[in-house]
PDB file of N, CA and C in Angstrom:
ATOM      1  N   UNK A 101     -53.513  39.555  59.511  1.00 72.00           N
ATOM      2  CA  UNK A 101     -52.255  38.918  59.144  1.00 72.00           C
ATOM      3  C   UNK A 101     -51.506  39.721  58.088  1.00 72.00           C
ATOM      4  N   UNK A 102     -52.091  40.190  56.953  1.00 81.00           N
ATOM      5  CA  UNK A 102     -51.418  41.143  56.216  1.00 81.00           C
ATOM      6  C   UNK A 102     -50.776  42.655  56.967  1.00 81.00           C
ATOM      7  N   UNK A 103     -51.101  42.883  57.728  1.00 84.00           N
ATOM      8  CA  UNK A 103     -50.283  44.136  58.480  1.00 84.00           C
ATOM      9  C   UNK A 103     -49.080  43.091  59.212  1.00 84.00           C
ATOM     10  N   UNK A 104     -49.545  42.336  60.015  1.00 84.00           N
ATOM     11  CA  UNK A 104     -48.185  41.695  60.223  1.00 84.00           C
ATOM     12  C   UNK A 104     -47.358  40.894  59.445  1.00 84.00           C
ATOM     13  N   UNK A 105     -47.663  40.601  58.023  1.00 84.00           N
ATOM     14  CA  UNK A 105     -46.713  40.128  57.485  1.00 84.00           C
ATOM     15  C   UNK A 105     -45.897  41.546  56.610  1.00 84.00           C
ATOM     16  N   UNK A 106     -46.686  42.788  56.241  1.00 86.00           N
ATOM     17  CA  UNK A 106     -45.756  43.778  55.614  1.00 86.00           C
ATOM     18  C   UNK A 106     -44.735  44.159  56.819  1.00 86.00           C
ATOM     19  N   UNK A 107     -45.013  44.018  58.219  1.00 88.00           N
ATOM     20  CA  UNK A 107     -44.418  44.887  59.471  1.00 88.00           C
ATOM     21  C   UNK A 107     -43.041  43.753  59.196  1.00 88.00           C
ATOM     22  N   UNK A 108     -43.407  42.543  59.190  1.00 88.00           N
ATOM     23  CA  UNK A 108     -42.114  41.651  58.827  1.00 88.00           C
ATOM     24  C   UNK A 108     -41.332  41.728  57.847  1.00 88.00           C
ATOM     25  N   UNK A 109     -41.790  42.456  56.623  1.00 88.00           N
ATOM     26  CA  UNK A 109     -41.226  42.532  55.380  1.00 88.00           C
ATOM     27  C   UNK A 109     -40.270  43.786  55.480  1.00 88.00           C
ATOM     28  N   UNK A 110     -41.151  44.810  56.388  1.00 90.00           N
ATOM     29  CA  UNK A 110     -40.322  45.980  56.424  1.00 90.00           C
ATOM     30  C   UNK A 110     -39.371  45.622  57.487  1.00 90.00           C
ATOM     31  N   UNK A 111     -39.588  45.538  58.346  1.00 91.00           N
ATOM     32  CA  UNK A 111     -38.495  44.863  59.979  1.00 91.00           C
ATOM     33  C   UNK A 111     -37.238  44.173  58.850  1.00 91.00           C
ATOM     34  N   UNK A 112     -37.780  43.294  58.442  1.00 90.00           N
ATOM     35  CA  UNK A 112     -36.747  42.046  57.476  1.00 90.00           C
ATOM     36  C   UNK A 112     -35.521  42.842  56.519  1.00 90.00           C
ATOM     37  N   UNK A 113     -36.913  43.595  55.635  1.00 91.00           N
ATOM     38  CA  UNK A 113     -35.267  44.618  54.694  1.00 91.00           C
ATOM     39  C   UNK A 113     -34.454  45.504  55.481  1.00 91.00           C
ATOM     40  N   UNK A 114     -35.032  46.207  56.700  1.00 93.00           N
ATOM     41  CA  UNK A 114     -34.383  47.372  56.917  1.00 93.00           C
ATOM     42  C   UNK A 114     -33.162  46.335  57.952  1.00 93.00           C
ATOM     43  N   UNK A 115     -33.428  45.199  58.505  1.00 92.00           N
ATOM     44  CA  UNK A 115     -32.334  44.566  59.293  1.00 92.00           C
ATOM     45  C   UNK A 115     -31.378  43.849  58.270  1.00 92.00           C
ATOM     46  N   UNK A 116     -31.609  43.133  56.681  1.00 91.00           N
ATOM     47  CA  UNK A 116     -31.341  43.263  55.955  1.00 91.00           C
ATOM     48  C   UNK A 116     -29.993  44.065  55.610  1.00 91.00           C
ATOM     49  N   UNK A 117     -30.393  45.309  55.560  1.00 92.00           N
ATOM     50  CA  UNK A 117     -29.446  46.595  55.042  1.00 92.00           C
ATOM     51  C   UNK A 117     -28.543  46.656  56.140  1.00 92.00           C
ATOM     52  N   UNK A 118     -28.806  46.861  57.614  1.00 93.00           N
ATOM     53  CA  UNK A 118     -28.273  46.975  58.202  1.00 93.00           C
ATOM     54  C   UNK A 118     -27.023  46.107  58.389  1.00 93.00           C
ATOM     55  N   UNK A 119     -27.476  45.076  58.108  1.00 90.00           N
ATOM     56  CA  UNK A 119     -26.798  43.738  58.558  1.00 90.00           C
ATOM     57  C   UNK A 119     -25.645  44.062  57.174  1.00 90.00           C
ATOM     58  N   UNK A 120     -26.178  43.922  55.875  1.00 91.00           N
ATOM     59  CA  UNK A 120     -24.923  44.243  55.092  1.00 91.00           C
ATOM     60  C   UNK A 120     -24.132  45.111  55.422  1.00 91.00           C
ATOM     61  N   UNK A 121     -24.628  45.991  55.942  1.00 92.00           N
ATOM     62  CA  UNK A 121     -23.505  47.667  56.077  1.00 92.00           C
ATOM     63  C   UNK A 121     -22.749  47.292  57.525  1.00 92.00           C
ATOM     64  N   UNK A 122     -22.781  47.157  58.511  1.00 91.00           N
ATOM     65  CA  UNK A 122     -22.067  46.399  59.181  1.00 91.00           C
ATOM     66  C   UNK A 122     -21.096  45.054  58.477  1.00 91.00           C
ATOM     67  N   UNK A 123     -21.184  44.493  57.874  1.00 88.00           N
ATOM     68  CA  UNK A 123     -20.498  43.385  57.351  1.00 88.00           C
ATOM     69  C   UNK A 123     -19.705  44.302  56.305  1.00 88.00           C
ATOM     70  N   UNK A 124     -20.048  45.485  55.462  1.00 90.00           N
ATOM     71  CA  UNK A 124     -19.297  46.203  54.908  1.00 90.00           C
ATOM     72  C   UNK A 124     -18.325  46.997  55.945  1.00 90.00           C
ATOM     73  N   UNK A 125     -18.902  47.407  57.066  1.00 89.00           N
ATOM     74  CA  UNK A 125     -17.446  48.446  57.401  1.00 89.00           C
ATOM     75  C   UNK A 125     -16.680  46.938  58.111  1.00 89.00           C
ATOM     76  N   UNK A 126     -16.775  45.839  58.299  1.00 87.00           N
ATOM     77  CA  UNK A 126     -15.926  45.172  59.450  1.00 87.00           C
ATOM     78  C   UNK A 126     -14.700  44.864  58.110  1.00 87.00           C
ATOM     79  N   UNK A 127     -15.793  44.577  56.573  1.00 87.00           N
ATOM     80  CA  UNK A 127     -14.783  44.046  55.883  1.00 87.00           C
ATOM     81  C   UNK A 127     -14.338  44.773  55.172  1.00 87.00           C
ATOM     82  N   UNK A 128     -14.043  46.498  55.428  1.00 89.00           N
ATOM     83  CA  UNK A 128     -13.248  47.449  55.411  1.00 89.00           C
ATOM     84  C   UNK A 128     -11.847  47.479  56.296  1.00 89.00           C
ATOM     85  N   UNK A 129     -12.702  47.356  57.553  1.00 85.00           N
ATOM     86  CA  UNK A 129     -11.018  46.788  58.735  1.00 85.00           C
ATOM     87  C   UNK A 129     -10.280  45.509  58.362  1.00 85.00           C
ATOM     88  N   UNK A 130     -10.764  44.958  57.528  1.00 85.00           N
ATOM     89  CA  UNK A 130     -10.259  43.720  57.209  1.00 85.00           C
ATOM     90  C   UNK A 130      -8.983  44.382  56.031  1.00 85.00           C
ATOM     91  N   UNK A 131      -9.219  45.098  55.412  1.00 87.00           N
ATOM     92  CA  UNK A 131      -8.987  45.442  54.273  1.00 87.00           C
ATOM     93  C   UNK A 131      -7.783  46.920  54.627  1.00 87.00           C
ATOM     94  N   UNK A 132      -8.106  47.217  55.761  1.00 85.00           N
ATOM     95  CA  UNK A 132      -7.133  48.211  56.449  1.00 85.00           C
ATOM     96  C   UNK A 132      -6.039  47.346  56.862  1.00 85.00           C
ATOM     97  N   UNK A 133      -6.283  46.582  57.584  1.00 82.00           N
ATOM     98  CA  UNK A 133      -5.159  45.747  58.171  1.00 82.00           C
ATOM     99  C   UNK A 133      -4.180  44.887  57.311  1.00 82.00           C
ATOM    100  N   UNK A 134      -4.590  44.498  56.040  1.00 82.00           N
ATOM    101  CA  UNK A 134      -4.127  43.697  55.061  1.00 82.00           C
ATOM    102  C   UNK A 134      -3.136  44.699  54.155  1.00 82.00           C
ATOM    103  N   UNK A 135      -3.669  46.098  54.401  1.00 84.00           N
ATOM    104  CA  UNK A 135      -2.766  47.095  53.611  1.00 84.00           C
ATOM    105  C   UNK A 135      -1.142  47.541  54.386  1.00 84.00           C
ATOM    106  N   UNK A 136      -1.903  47.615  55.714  1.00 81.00           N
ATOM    107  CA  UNK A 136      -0.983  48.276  56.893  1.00 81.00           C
ATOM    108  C   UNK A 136       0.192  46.493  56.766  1.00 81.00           C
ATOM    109  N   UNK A 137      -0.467  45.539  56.780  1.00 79.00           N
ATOM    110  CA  UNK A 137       0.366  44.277  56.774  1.00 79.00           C
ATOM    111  C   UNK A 137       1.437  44.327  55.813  1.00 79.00           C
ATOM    112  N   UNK A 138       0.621  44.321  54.268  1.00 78.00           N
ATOM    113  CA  UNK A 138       1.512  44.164  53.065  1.00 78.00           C
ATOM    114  C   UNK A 138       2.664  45.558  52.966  1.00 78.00           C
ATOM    115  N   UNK A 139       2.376  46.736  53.978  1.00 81.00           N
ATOM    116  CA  UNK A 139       3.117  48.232  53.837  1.00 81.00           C
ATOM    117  C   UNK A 139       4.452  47.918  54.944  1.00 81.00           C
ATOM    118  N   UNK A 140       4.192  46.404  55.739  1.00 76.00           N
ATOM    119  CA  UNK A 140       5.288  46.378  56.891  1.00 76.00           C
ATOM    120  C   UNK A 140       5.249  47.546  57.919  1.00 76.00           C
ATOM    121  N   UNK A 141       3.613  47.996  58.148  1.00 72.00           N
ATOM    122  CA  UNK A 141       3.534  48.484  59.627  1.00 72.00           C
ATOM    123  C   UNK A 141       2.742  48.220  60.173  1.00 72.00           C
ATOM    124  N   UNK A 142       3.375  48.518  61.196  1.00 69.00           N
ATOM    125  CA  UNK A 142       2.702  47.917  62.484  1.00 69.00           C
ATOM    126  C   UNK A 142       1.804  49.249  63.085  1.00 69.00           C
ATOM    127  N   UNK A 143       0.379  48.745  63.572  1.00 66.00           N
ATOM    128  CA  UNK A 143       0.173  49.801  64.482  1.00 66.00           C
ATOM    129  C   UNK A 143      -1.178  48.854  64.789  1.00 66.00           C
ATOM    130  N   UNK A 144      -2.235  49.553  66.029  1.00 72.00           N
ATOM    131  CA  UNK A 144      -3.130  48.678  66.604  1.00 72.00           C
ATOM    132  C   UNK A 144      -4.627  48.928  65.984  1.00 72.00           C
ATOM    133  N   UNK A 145      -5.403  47.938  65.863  1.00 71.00           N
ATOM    134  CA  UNK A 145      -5.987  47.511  65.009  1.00 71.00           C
ATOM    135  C   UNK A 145      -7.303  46.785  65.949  1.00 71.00           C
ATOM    136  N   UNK A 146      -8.704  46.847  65.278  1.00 72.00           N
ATOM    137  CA  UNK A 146      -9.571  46.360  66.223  1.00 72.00           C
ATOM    138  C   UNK A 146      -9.810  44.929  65.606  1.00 72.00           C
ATOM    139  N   UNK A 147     -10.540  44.444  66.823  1.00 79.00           N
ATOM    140  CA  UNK A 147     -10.678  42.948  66.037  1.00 79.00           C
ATOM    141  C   UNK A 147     -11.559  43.051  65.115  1.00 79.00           C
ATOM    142  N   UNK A 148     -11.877  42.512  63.524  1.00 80.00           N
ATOM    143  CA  UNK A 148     -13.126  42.376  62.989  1.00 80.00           C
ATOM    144  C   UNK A 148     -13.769  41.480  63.216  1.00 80.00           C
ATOM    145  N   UNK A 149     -13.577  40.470  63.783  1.00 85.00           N
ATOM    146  CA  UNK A 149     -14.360  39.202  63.605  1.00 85.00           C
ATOM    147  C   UNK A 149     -16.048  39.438  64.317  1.00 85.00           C
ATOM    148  N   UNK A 150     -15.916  40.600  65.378  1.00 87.00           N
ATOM    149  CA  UNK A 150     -17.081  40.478  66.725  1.00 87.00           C
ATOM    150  C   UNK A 150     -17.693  41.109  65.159  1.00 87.00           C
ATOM    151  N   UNK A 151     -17.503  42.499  64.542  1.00 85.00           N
ATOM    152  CA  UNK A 151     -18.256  42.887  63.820  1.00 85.00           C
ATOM    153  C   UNK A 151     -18.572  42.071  62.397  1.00 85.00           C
ATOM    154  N   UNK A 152     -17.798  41.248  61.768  1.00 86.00           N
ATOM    155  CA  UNK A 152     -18.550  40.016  61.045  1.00 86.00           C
ATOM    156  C   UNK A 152     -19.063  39.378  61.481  1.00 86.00           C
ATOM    157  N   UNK A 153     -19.263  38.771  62.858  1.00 90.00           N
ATOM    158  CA  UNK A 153     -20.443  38.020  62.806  1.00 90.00           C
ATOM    159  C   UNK A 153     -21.835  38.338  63.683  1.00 90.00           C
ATOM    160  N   UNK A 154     -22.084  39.603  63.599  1.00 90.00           N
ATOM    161  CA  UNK A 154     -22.804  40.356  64.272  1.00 90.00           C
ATOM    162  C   UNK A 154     -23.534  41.191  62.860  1.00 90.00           C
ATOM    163  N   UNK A 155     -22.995  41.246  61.658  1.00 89.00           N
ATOM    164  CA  UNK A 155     -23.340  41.667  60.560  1.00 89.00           C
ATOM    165  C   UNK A 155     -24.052  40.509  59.724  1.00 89.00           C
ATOM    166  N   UNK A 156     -23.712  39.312  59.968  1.00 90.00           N
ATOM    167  CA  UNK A 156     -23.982  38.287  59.308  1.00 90.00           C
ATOM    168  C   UNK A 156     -25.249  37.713  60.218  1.00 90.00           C
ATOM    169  N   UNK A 157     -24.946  37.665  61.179  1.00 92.00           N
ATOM    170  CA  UNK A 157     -26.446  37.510  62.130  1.00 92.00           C
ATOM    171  C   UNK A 157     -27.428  38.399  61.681  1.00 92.00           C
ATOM    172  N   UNK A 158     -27.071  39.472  61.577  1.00 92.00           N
ATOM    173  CA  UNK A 158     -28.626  40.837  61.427  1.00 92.00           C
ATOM    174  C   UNK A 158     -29.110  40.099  59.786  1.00 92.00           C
ATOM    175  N   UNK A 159     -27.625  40.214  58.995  1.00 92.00           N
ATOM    176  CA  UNK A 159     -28.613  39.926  57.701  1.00 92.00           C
ATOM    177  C   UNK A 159     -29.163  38.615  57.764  1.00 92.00           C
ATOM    178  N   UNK A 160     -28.987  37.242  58.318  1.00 93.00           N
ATOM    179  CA  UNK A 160     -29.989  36.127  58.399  1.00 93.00           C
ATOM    180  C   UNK A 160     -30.801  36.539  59.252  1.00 93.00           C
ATOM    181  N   UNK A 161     -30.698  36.996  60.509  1.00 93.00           N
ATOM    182  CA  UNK A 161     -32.498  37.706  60.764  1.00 93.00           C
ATOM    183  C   UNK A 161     -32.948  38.647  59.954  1.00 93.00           C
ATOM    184  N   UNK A 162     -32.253  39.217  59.160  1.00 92.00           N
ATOM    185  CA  UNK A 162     -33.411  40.457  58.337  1.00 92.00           C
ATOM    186  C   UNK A 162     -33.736  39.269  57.400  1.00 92.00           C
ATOM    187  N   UNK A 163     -33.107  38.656  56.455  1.00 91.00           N
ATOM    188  CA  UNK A 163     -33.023  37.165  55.581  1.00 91.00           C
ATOM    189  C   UNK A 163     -34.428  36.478  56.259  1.00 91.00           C
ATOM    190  N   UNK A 164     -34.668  36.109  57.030  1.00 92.00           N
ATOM    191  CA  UNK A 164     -35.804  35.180  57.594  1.00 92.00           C
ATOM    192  C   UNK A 164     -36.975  36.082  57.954  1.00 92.00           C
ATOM    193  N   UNK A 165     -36.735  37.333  58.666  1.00 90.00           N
ATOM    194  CA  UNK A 165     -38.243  37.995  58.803  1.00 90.00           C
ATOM    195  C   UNK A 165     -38.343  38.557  57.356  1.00 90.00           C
ATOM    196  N   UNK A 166     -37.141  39.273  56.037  1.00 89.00           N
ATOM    197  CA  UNK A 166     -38.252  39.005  55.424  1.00 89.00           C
ATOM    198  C   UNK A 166     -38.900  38.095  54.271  1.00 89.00           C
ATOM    199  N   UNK A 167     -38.113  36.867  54.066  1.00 88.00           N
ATOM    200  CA  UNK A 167     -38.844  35.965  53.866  1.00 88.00           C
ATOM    201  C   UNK A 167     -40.456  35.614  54.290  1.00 88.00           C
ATOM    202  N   UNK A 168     -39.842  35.749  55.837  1.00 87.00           N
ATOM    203  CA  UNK A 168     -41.460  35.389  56.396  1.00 87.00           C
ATOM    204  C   UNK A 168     -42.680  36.482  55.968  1.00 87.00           C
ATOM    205  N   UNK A 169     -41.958  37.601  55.965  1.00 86.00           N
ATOM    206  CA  UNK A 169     -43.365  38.477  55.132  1.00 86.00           C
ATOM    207  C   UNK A 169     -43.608  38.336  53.895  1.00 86.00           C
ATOM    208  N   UNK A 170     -43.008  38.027  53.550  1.00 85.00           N
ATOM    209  CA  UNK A 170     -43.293  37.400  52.074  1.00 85.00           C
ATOM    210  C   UNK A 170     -43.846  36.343  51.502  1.00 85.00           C
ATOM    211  N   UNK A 171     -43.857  35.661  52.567  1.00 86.00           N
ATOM    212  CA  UNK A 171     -44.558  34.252  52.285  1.00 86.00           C
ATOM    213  C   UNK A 171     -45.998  34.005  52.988  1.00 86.00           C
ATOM    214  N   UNK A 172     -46.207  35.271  54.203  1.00 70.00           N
ATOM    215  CA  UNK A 172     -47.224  35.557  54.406  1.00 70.00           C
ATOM    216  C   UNK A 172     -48.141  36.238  53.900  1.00 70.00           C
ATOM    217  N   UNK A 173     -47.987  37.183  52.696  1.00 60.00           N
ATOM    218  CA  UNK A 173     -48.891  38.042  52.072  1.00 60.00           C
ATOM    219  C   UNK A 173     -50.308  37.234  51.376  1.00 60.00           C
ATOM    220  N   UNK A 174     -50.666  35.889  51.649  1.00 57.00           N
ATOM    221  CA  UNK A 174     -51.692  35.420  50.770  1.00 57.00           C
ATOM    222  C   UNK A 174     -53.279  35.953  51.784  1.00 57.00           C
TER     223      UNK A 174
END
C-alpha cells in the first residue's frame, strides 16, 4: 500500500501542476481578450471556457489523488 499511495501522491502533484498551468494560460486568453476589448479591437479570439474547465478538472483530480496519497501513507 505504501508504493501505491506515494504513486498517488506523485500522479496527484504532477496533475496538480498541470491542472494549474492550463488554468494559467486559459486565464491569460481571458486577459488577452479584455485588453483587445478595452483597446476597441476587434479580432478572433478562442474560446477560454473549454480550457478553464478542463484546468480546473485536472487540478481537483490531481487535488483528490493527492490527498488520497497522503492519507494513505500510515
Amino acid at each position: 500500500m505504501v508504493v501505491l499511495s506515494r504513486v498517488s501522491a506523485v500522479l496527484g502533484t504532477i496533475a496538480l501542476l498541470v491542472g494549474i498551468g492550463i488554468f494559467v494560460y486559459s486565464e491569460f486568453e481571458v486577459w488577452k481578450q479584455w485588453i483587445a476589448v478595452s483597446a476597441l479591437r476587434s479580432r478572433d479570439f478562442a474560446n477560454p471556457i473549454p480550457h478553464s474547465v478542463l484546468g480546473a478538472s485536472v487540478a481537483v483530480l490531481g487535488g483528490f489523488l493527492l490527498g488520497l496519497g497522503l492519507s494513505r501513507r500510515r
